[in-house]
Amino acid sequence: MYGKQSFATVLRGLRQRGRLTMEELAEASGVSVRAIGDMERGRSLVPQRRTVVALAEGLGLTDEEREALLSTARAARPTRAVAAAGTVVPPRSVGDFTGREPELAVLRGAAERSRTGGGESSVWVVSGPPGCGKTTLALKAAADLADGFPDGCFVVDLHGVDGPVDTDEALLKLLKALGVSDRRLAQEDPRGRAGLLRALLGDRRCLVVLDNARDERQVRALLPAGGRSLVLVTSRRPLTGLEDVDRLALTEMARDEAVELLRRILGARRADAEADAVARVAELCGRLPLALRVAGNWLTVRSGWTVDHLVRRLADEERRLGALAAGDVRVEAAFELSYRQLTGQAARMLRLLSLVPGPDMTAAHGAALTATGVFEAEDVMEELVEAGLLQATFTGRYQLHDLLRLFGRHRLSREESAGERAAADDRLRTWLLETAAVAGRWYKPGYGAPPRSWRGLVPLESAEEARDWLQSEAPSWLAALRAAAHRGEHARTVETTHAMDWFCDLWVHGGHWTEVFRLGAEAAAALDDPYMRAFHLNCLSWALNTCDQRYREAIERADEALGHARRAQDVHQQVSALVHAASGYRQLGDAPRLADRSLAAVELSEAAGHYEAWPQAMRLYGSALRLLGRAEEALTLHRRVIAFLDAPDCPLSAHLVAIFRATSTQALGLDYAALGRWREAADHLRSAQTQSNRIGIVHREAEQLLHLGEALIELGETEEARYVLHQVLALGDAADDKELKAARRLLDTRVGGLAAA
């Protein structure tokens, strides 16, 4: 039924046919999300029959489809094969080994389980990118664990990336090291020698390090089938085709580990004298052990040079890889060995991925760069994962190490023409900004879902998917926006930022909105479009008010927007400019100017019959009345707004109504508080917070929870007040500093302190 498709392809296709997320399939089948993700990427073993049956039930397959899926799983199970290894040497200690304690603990646990296990051998594949310290870790573990393996410790260098030697040669070396006579060896063919090795390792307690394996075929014949031996296989590849093995993936070192390694190489006195520079070298080396050792050795030889001098050399990205060389050890050469083994498609993908501006990426980035489909790009990117040159995360994203990014960029400049580089960069930038605009418009009145004609590389079938994409890809689309603005692509810049004016309120403290809307305002000025200038200056005023608390500058930008809005004869932008100026005056506590600007906005809205910003203008005017001691008038005004929003013929969209109802309910709570009617204040503030939570306006929640806490304190309900104020603190970076500080102050002074919760 499924032809020659891989199990991973079939499983992914069935899940997508059923419109299930990995999480939904996991819940339906009882198989973990992580396991499903690994199976779909082909990074794990083909599952056992019971797992396939559970997946089939979760997918709702027919009996015929289930049997076809089982057949595909059976066909995908790799067969044993022998083909491709080195010399046997005793393990050496690693004198300046630093860090990796969690990984060593895993291997110590594996050694203990192999000693007490019920006849099952323990095989661990230690994989990771070039230079991440796989061999060093394996040798350190072997040296530490040697006493627990009385029948011997052996290290075989398989030379996987620089001329792999024959598997039979490695078999001979290991068998001789285990004491098998030449006469016995001469009597066995390669298959017999492999069986003999398995038998010996099964009977004895040995530790074997198979270092630098090229692929699965090279090591299969060297692995025991049972017993109490422990085998550590190091490889740049995860060797996903091996069955019944455990895996340990290495990446760069932790920050403190990287600094400590440099400190041990340089000596404590020298390193501590330039501690900041040492930490900077660690980051410029990408915390990659090979690069750290090269940098440390470089400084050790040049003892008269400061660490800061090396920082300056490494800070130049064009020179960094070349500078990371000491004698015959070159970081770039380690990358080159793996690069030469790639297919042409994968090598080109690595080069192009160096153009991705964010810290990580998805297969859609690769598809945009190469002008291919997402699945085609994913297959090529998985080849890079298998080669140890790209790291796959459990979130479905990929990460390219900083030094590998530089390597890819150097290769890009050498192997691709300037025109090809520019075309790929433009494809990526275009995709990022077009997708950002489509996603942002989900929240914009008059837009919503993408048009049916839109064909994107990522699904944006709901507002939630749009929000997830905008947040997860923010580093990339923001960098693309900067690049477009720098290149003078004013229309593209304006189009993207114009799509963000409603989404931004849902992600106040994560979107760099001041920069986004400043770029939009500058592009609109270059186009000399008065409407767009007013629009983006209004958005910039909002960002200065809400995100940066730069209230006077916000008022200046709003006043500037008002002038352009009048030139464009656009009522909505005029009202918005008055509203943003009023917001700035509210934050400054200037009640007369707040009243003047907000009342002007109300009157202009009503005169023009334009009500899109009217509820916001009314709320601000109500704030002015409250500040002026006229809370009863404010209460009446805000009730009028709620009645407008609840009317069946309300002209606003459901999304706008929901937002304005939440803020107007909050305003009513503050009115009741100003009148000392604390129970009614608490009820309205609690309702406002619930509404804001439903919409996803987190910064509003922080305000409402803070005011609710104040009302509860006045009511004497200190336990609930303490809980509510801790909810404010739990919002963390999503809340403004002023709300966080106010919550801490109330906890310290009014409800018994932070520790009492």
CSV table of N, CA and C in Angstrom, one decimal, residues 167-230:
chain,number,residue,atom,x,y,z
A,167,THR,N,36.8,-3.1,8.5
A,167,THR,CA,36.2,-3.7,9.7
A,167,THR,C,37.0,-5.0,10.1
A,168,ASP,N,37.3,-5.8,9.2
A,168,ASP,CA,38.0,-7.0,9.5
A,168,ASP,C,39.4,-6.8,10.1
A,169,GLU,N,40.0,-5.7,9.7
A,169,GLU,CA,41.3,-5.4,10.4
A,169,GLU,C,41.1,-5.0,11.9
A,170,ALA,N,40.0,-4.3,12.1
A,170,ALA,CA,39.7,-4.0,13.5
A,170,ALA,C,39.3,-5.2,14.3
A,171,LEU,N,38.6,-6.1,13.7
A,171,LEU,CA,38.3,-7.4,14.3
A,171,LEU,C,39.6,-8.1,14.7
A,172,LEU,N,40.5,-8.2,13.8
A,172,LEU,CA,41.7,-8.9,14.1
A,172,LEU,C,42.5,-8.3,15.2
A,173,LYS,N,42.6,-6.9,15.2
A,173,LYS,CA,43.3,-6.2,16.3
A,173,LYS,C,42.6,-6.5,17.6
A,174,LEU,N,41.3,-6.4,17.7
A,174,LEU,CA,40.6,-6.6,19.0
A,174,LEU,C,40.8,-8.1,19.4
A,175,LEU,N,40.6,-9.0,18.5
A,175,LEU,CA,40.8,-10.4,18.9
A,175,LEU,C,42.2,-10.8,19.4
A,176,LYS,N,43.2,-10.2,18.7
A,176,LYS,CA,44.5,-10.4,19.2
A,176,LYS,C,44.7,-9.8,20.6
A,177,ALA,N,44.2,-8.6,20.8
A,177,ALA,CA,44.3,-8.0,22.1
A,177,ALA,C,43.6,-8.8,23.2
A,178,LEU,N,42.6,-9.6,22.8
A,178,LEU,CA,41.8,-10.4,23.7
A,178,LEU,C,42.5,-11.8,23.9
A,179,GLY,N,43.6,-12.0,23.2
A,179,GLY,CA,44.4,-13.2,23.4
A,179,GLY,C,44.2,-14.3,22.5
A,180,VAL,N,43.4,-14.1,21.4
A,180,VAL,CA,43.2,-15.1,20.4
A,180,VAL,C,44.4,-15.4,19.6
A,181,SER,N,44.8,-16.6,19.4
A,181,SER,CA,46.0,-17.0,18.7
A,181,SER,C,45.9,-16.7,17.2
A,182,ASP,N,47.0,-16.5,16.5
A,182,ASP,CA,47.0,-16.3,15.1
A,182,ASP,C,46.5,-17.6,14.3
A,183,ARG,N,46.8,-18.7,14.9
A,183,ARG,CA,46.3,-20.0,14.3
A,183,ARG,C,44.8,-20.0,14.3
A,184,ARG,N,44.2,-19.7,15.4
A,184,ARG,CA,42.7,-19.7,15.5
A,184,ARG,C,42.1,-18.6,14.5
A,185,LEU,N,42.8,-17.5,14.5
A,185,LEU,CA,42.3,-16.4,13.6
A,185,LEU,C,42.3,-16.8,12.2
A,186,ALA,N,43.3,-17.6,11.8
A,186,ALA,CA,43.5,-18.0,10.4
A,186,ALA,C,42.4,-19.0,10.0
A,187,GLN,N,41.8,-19.7,11.0
A,187,GLN,CA,40.8,-20.7,10.7
A,187,GLN,C,39.4,-20.0,10.5
A,188,GLU,N,39.2,-18.7,10.8
A,188,GLU,CA,37.9,-18.1,10.8
A,188,GLU,C,37.8,-17.1,9.6
A,189,ASP,N,36.7,-17.1,8.9
A,189,ASP,CA,36.4,-16.0,8.0
A,189,ASP,C,35.9,-14.8,8.7
A,190,PRO,N,35.7,-13.6,8.0
A,190,PRO,CA,35.3,-12.4,8.7
A,190,PRO,C,34.0,-12.6,9.6
A,191,ARG,N,33.0,-13.4,9.0
A,191,ARG,CA,31.8,-13.6,9.8
A,191,ARG,C,32.1,-14.5,11.1
A,192,GLY,N,33.0,-15.4,10.9
A,192,GLY,CA,33.4,-16.2,12.1
A,192,GLY,C,34.1,-15.4,13.1
A,193,ARG,N,35.0,-14.5,12.7
A,193,ARG,CA,35.7,-13.6,13.6
A,193,ARG,C,34.8,-12.7,14.4
A,194,ALA,N,33.8,-12.2,13.7
A,194,ALA,CA,32.8,-11.4,14.3
A,194,ALA,C,32.0,-12.1,15.4
A,195,GLY,N,31.6,-13.4,15.1
A,195,GLY,CA,31.0,-14.2,16.1
A,195,GLY,C,31.9,-14.5,17.3
A,196,LEU,N,33.2,-14.7,17.0
A,196,LEU,CA,34.1,-15.0,18.0
A,196,LEU,C,34.3,-13.8,19.0
A,197,LEU,N,34.3,-12.6,18.4
A,197,LEU,CA,34.4,-11.4,19.2
A,197,LEU,C,33.2,-11.2,20.1
A,198,ARG,N,32.0,-11.5,19.5
A,198,ARG,CA,30.8,-11.3,20.3
A,198,ARG,C,30.8,-12.3,21.5
A,199,ALA,N,31.3,-13.5,21.2
A,199,ALA,CA,31.3,-14.5,22.2
A,199,ALA,C,32.3,-14.1,23.4
A,200,LEU,N,33.5,-13.6,23.0
A,200,LEU,CA,34.4,-13.2,24.0
A,200,LEU,C,34.0,-12.1,24.8
A,201,LEU,N,33.4,-11.1,24.1
A,201,LEU,CA,32.9,-9.9,24.9
A,201,LEU,C,31.7,-10.3,25.7
A,202,GLY,N,30.9,-11.3,25.3
A,202,GLY,CA,29.8,-11.8,26.1
A,202,GLY,C,30.3,-12.5,27.3
A,203,ASP,N,31.4,-13.3,27.2
A,203,ASP,CA,31.9,-14.0,28.4
A,203,ASP,C,32.7,-13.2,29.3
A,204,ARG,N,33.3,-12.2,28.9
A,204,ARG,CA,34.2,-11.4,29.7
A,204,ARG,C,33.6,-10.0,30.0
A,205,ARG,N,34.3,-9.3,30.9
A,205,ARG,CA,33.9,-8.0,31.3
A,205,ARG,C,35.0,-7.0,30.8
A,206,CYS,N,34.7,-6.5,29.6
A,206,CYS,CA,35.7,-5.6,28.9
A,206,CYS,C,35.1,-4.2,28.7
A,207,LEU,N,35.9,-3.2,28.5
A,207,LEU,CA,35.4,-1.9,28.1
A,207,LEU,C,36.1,-1.6,26.8
A,208,VAL,N,35.4,-1.3,25.7
A,208,VAL,CA,35.9,-1.1,24.4
A,208,VAL,C,35.5,0.3,23.9
A,209,VAL,N,36.4,1.1,23.5
A,209,VAL,CA,36.1,2.4,22.9
A,209,VAL,C,36.4,2.3,21.4
A,210,LEU,N,35.3,2.4,20.6
A,210,LEU,CA,35.4,2.4,19.1
A,210,LEU,C,35.3,3.9,18.7
A,211,ASP,N,36.5,4.5,18.5
A,211,ASP,CA,36.6,5.9,18.3
A,211,ASP,C,36.5,6.3,16.8
A,212,ASN,N,35.7,7.4,16.6
A,212,ASN,CA,35.7,8.0,15.3
A,212,ASN,C,35.1,7.1,14.2
A,213,ALA,N,33.9,6.6,14.5
A,213,ALA,CA,33.2,5.7,13.5
A,213,ALA,C,32.6,6.5,12.4
A,214,ARG,N,32.8,5.9,11.2
A,214,ARG,CA,32.2,6.6,10.0
A,214,ARG,C,30.7,6.4,9.9
A,215,ASP,N,30.2,5.2,10.0
A,215,ASP,CA,28.8,4.9,9.9
A,215,ASP,C,28.5,3.6,10.6
A,216,GLU,N,27.2,3.1,10.5
A,216,GLU,CA,26.8,2.0,11.2
A,216,GLU,C,27.5,0.7,10.7
A,217,ARG,N,27.7,0.6,9.4
A,217,ARG,CA,28.3,-0.7,8.8
A,217,ARG,C,29.7,-0.9,9.4
A,218,GLN,N,30.4,0.2,9.7
A,218,GLN,CA,31.7,0.0,10.2
A,218,GLN,C,31.8,-0.6,11.6
A,219,VAL,N,30.7,-0.5,12.4
A,219,VAL,CA,30.8,-0.9,13.8
A,219,VAL,C,29.9,-2.1,14.1
A,220,ARG,N,29.0,-2.5,13.2
A,220,ARG,CA,28.0,-3.5,13.6
A,220,ARG,C,28.7,-4.8,14.0
A,221,ALA,N,29.7,-5.2,13.2
A,221,ALA,CA,30.4,-6.5,13.5
A,221,ALA,C,31.3,-6.4,14.8
A,222,LEU,N,31.4,-5.2,15.3
A,222,LEU,CA,32.3,-5.1,16.5
A,222,LEU,C,31.5,-5.0,17.8
A,223,LEU,N,30.2,-5.1,17.7
A,223,LEU,CA,29.4,-4.9,18.9
A,223,LEU,C,28.9,-6.2,19.5
A,224,PRO,N,29.0,-6.4,20.8
A,224,PRO,CA,28.5,-7.6,21.4
A,224,PRO,C,27.0,-7.7,21.4
A,225,ALA,N,26.5,-9.0,21.6
A,225,ALA,CA,25.1,-9.2,21.6
A,225,ALA,C,24.6,-9.3,23.0
A,226,GLY,N,25.5,-9.5,24.0
A,226,GLY,CA,25.1,-9.8,25.4
A,226,GLY,C,26.3,-9.8,26.3
A,227,GLY,N,26.1,-10.0,27.5
A,227,GLY,CA,27.2,-10.1,28.5
A,227,GLY,C,27.3,-8.8,29.3
A,228,ARG,N,28.5,-8.6,29.9
A,228,ARG,CA,28.7,-7.6,30.9
A,228,ARG,C,29.8,-6.6,30.4
A,229,SER,N,30.1,-6.5,29.1
A,229,SER,CA,31.0,-5.6,28.6
A,229,SER,C,30.3,-4.3,28.3
A,230,LEU,N,31.1,-3.2,28.2
A,230,LEU,CA,30.6,-1.9,27.9
A,230,LEU,C,31.4,-1.4,26.6
